[in-house]
Short mmCIF file of C-alpha atoms in Angstrom, two decimals:
data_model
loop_
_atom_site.label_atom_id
_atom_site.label_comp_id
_atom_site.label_asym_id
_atom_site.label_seq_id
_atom_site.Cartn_x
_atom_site.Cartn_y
_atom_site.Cartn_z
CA UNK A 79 103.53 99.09 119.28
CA UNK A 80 100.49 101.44 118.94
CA UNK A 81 102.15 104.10 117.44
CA UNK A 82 103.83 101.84 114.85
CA UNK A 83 100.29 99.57 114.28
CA UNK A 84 98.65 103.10 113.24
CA UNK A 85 101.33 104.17 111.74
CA UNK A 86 101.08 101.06 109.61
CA UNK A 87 97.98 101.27 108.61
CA UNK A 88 97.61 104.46 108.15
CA UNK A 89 100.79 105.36 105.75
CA UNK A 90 102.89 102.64 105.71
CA UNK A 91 100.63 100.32 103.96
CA UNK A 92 98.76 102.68 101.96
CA UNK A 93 102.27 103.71 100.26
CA UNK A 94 103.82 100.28 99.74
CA UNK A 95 100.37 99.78 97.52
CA UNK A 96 101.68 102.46 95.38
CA UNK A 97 105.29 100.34 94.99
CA UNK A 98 103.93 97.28 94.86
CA UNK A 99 101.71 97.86 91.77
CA UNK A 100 104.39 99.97 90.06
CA UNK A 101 106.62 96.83 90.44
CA UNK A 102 104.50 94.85 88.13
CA UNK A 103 105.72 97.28 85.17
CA UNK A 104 109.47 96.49 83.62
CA UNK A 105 111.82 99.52 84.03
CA UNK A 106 111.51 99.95 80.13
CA UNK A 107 107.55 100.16 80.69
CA UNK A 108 107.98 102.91 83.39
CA UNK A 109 110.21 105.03 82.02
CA UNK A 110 108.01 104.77 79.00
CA UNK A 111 105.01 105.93 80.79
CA UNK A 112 106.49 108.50 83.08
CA UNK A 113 108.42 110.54 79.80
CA UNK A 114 105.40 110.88 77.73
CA UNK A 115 105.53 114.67 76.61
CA UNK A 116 102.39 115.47 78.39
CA UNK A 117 103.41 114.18 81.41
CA UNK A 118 106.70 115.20 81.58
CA UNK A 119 105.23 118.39 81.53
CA UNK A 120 102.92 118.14 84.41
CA UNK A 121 105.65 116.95 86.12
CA UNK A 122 107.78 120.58 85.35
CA UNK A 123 104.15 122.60 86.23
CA UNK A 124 103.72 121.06 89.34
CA UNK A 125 107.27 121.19 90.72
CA UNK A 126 108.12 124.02 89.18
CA UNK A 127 104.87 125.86 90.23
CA UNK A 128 105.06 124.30 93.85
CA UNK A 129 109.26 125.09 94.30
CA UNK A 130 108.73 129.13 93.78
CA UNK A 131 105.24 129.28 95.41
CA UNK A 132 107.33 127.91 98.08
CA UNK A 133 110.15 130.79 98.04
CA UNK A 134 107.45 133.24 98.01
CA UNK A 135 106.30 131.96 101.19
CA UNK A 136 108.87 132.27 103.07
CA UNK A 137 109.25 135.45 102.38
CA UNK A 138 105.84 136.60 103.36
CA UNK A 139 105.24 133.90 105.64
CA UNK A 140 108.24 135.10 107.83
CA UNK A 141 106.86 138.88 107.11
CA UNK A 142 103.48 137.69 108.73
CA UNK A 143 105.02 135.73 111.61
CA UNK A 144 107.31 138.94 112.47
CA UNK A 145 104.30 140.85 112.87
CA UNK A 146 102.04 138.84 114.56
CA UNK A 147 105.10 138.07 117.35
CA UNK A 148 106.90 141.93 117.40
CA UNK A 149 103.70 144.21 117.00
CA UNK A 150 100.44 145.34 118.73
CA UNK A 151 97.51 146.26 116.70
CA UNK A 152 93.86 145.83 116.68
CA UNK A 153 92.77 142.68 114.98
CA UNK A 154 95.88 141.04 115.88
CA UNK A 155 93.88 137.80 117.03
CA UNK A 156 91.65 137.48 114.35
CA UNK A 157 94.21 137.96 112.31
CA UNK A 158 96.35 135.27 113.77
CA UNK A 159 93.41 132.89 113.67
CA UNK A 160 93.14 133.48 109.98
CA UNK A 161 96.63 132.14 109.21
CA UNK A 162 94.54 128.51 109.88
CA UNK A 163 91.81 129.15 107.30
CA UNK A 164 93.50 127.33 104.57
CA UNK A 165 93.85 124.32 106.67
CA UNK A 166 89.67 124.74 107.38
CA UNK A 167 88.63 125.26 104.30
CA UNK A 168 87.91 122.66 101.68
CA UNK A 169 90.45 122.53 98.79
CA UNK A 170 87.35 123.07 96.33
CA UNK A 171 86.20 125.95 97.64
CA UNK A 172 89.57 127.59 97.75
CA UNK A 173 90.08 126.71 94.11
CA UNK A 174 86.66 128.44 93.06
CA UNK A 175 86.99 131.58 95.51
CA UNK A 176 90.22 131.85 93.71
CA UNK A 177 89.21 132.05 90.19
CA UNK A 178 86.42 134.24 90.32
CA UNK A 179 89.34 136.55 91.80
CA UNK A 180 91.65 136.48 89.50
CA UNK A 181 89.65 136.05 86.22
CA UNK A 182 89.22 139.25 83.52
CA UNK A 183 86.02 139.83 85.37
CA UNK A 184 86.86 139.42 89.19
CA UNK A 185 87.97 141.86 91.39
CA UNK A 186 91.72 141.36 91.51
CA UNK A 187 92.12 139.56 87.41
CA UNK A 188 90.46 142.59 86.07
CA UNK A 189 93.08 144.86 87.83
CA UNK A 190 96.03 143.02 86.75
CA UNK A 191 94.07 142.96 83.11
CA UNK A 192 95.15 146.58 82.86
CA UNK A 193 98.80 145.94 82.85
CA UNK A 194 98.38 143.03 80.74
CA UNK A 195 98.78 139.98 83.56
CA UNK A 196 96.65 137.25 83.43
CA UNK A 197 96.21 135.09 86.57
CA UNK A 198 93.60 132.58 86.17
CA UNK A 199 94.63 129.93 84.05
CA UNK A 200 98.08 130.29 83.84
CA UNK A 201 101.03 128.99 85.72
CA UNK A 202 100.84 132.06 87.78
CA UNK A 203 97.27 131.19 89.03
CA UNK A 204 98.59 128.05 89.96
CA UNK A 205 101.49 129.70 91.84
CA UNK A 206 99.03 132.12 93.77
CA UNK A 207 96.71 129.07 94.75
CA UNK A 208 99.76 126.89 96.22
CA UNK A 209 100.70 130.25 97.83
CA UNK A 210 97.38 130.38 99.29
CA UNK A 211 97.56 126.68 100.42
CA UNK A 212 101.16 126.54 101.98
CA UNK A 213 101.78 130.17 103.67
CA UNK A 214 100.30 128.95 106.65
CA UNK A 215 103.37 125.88 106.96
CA UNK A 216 105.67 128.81 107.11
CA UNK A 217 103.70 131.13 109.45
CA UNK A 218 103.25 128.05 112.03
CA UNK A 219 106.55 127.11 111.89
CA UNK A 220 108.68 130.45 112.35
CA UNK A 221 106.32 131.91 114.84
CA UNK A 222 107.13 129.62 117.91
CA UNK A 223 110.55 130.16 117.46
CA UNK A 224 110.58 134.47 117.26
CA UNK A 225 108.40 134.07 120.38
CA UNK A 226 110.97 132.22 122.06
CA UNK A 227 113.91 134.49 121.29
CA UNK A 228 115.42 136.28 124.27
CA UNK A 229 114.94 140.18 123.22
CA UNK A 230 118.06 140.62 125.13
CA UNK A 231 120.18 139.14 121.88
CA UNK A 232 118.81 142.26 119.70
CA UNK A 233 119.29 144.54 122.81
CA UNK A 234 123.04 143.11 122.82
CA UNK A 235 123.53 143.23 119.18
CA UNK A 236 122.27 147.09 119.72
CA UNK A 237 124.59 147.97 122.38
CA UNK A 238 127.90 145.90 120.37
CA UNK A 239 126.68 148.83 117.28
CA UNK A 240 124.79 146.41 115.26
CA UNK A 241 122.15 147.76 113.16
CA UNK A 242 118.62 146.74 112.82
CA UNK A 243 119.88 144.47 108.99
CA UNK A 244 122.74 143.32 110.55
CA UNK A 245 120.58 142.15 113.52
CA UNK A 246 118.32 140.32 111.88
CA UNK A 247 120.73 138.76 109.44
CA UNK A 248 123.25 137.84 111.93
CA UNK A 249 121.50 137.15 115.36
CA UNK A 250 117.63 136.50 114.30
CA UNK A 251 118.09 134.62 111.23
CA UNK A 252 120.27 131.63 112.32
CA UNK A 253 117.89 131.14 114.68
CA UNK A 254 114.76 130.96 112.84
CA UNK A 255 116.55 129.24 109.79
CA UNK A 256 115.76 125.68 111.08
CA UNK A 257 112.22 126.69 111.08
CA UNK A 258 112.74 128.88 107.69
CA UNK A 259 113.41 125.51 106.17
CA UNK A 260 110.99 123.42 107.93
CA UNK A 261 108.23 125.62 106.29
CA UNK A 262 109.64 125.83 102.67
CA UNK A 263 109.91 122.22 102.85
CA UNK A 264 106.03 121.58 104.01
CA UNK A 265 104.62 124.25 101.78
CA UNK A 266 106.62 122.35 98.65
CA UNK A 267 105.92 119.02 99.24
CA UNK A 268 101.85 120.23 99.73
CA UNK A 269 102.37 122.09 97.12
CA UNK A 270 103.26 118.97 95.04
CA UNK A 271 100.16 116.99 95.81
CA UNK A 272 97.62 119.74 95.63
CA UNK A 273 94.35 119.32 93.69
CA UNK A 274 91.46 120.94 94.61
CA UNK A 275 92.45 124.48 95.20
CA UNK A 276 94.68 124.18 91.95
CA UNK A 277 92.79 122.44 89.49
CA UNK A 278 89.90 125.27 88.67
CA UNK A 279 92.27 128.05 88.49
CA UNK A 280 94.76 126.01 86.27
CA UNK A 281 92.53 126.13 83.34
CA UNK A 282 94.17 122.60 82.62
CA UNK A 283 95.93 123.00 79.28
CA UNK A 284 97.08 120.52 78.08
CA UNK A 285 101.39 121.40 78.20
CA UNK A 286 101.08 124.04 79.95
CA UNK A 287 98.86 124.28 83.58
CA UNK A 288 98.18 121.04 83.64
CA UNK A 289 99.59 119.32 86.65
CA UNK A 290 100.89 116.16 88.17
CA UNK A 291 97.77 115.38 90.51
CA UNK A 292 95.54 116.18 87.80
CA UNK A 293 97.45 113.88 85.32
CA UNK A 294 96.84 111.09 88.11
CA UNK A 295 93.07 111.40 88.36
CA UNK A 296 92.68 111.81 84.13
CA UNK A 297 94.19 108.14 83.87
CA UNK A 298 92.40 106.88 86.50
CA UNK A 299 89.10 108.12 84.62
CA UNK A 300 90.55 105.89 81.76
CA UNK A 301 91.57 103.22 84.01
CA UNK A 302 95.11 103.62 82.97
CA UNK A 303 96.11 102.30 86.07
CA UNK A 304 99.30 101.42 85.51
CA UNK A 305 100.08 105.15 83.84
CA UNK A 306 98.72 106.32 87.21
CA UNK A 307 100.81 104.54 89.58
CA UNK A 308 103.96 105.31 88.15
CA UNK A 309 103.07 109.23 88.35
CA UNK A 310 102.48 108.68 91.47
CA UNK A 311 105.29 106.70 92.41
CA UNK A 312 107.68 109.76 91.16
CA UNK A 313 105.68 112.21 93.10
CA UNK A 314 105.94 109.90 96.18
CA UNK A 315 109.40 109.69 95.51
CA UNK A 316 109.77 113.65 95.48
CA UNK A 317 107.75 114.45 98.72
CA UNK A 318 109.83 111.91 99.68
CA UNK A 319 113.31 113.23 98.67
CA UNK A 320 112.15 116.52 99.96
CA UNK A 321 111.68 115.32 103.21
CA UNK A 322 114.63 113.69 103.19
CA UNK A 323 116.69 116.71 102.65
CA UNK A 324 114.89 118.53 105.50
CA UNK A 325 116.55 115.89 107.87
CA UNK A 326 119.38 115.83 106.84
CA UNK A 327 119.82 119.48 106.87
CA UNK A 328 118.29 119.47 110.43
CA UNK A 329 121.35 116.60 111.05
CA UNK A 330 123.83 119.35 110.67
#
């Protein structure tokens, strides 16, 4: 009953707000709102950014977690503690730190300027922040599981002729693909509601970085309030989905 009362109160209730407002507006009305050009577009930035910052997270995110778990090396622990900085630190600060990096002038913009990439205010600044913000879903989820895993499966898959590829893809990676999955789907769906790390390095332009969350607070400035509920009814409905697929997929 406790567990359900908070659970009430603290997401339950707070979400059937969003529904009950976006209920007021006619289907015609809501559709209307939610495939306005500009917002159709936040909707692709934001889910588009947040899908392949995702992907690229699980790649390095299961690079990170193999190290920490398989290797020795000095600064292991402070390393390992500063997978949890992006939980820590305040969204804003993030988003700032972030774009004096990548701009012409900072340290790692002004590299990339040579070859003719620009990071900060472009889709692929909003990639790196959401990168930033959800590599530590991935790292947190795969490394409990490599812990746990008996080193006598690799030392059998050694001794049947197995290689060190056809290790990991065959004995490691079913293992760890549960986990694999629970990350991807966690960095996405934070990826899909980020703001504050997101918003200063998106440059905001108008079709192009401007995103979902952003799109939400600009109407709400207007007091477009219905415009704002329905974008974030479809975003609700996406974490949601998302989710969704995670458990089923864990089902199986």
């Amino acid at each position: 009953g406790v567990t359900v009362t908070m659970l009430s109160l603290i997401v339950l209730i707070p979400l059937a707000s969003v529904f009950a407002y976006a209920l007021k507006l006619s289907p015609n009305e809501f559709f209307t709102l939610i495939s306005k050009e500009t917002v159709r577009n936040a909707f692709i930035t934001s889910i588009g950014s947040s899908f392949i910052a995702a992907l690229i997270n699980v790649v390095f995110g299961l690079i990170i977690a193999w190290v920490l778990v398989k290797y020795e090396f000095p600064g292991k622990r402070l390393m390992d503690g500063m997978i949890e900085l992006p939980f820590a630190l305040p969204t804003a600060v993030a988003g700032i730190a972030l774009t004096h990096l990548t701009t012409t002038e900072g340290w790692v913009g002004a590299f990339f300027q040579k070859f003719g990439i620009k990071i900060a205010y472009t889709r692929l600044g909003i990639i790196v922040a959401l990168v930033f913000i959800g590599i530590p879903f991935v790292v947190r989820a795969v490394q409990p599981v490599l812990e746990k895993i008996d080193i006598q499966y690799e030392e059998a898959a050694n001794i049947l002729g197995a290689n060190s590829r056809q290790t990991m893809f065959r004995v490691i990676l079913p293992e760890i693909l549960p986990s694999l999955i629970a990350g991807f789907t966690m960095s996405f769906a934070r990826g899909l509601g980020e703001y504050g790390s997101v918003v200063f390095i998106a440059g905001n332009t108008p079709y192009e970085t401007e995103i979902a969350p952003l799109m939400i607070m600009s109407k709400l400035q207007e007091f477009d309030y219905a415009s704002a509920t329905s974008i974030a009814l479809v975003m609700l409905a996406a974490a949601f989905v998302i989710l969704t697929l995670q458990y089923v997929l864990f089902s199986f």
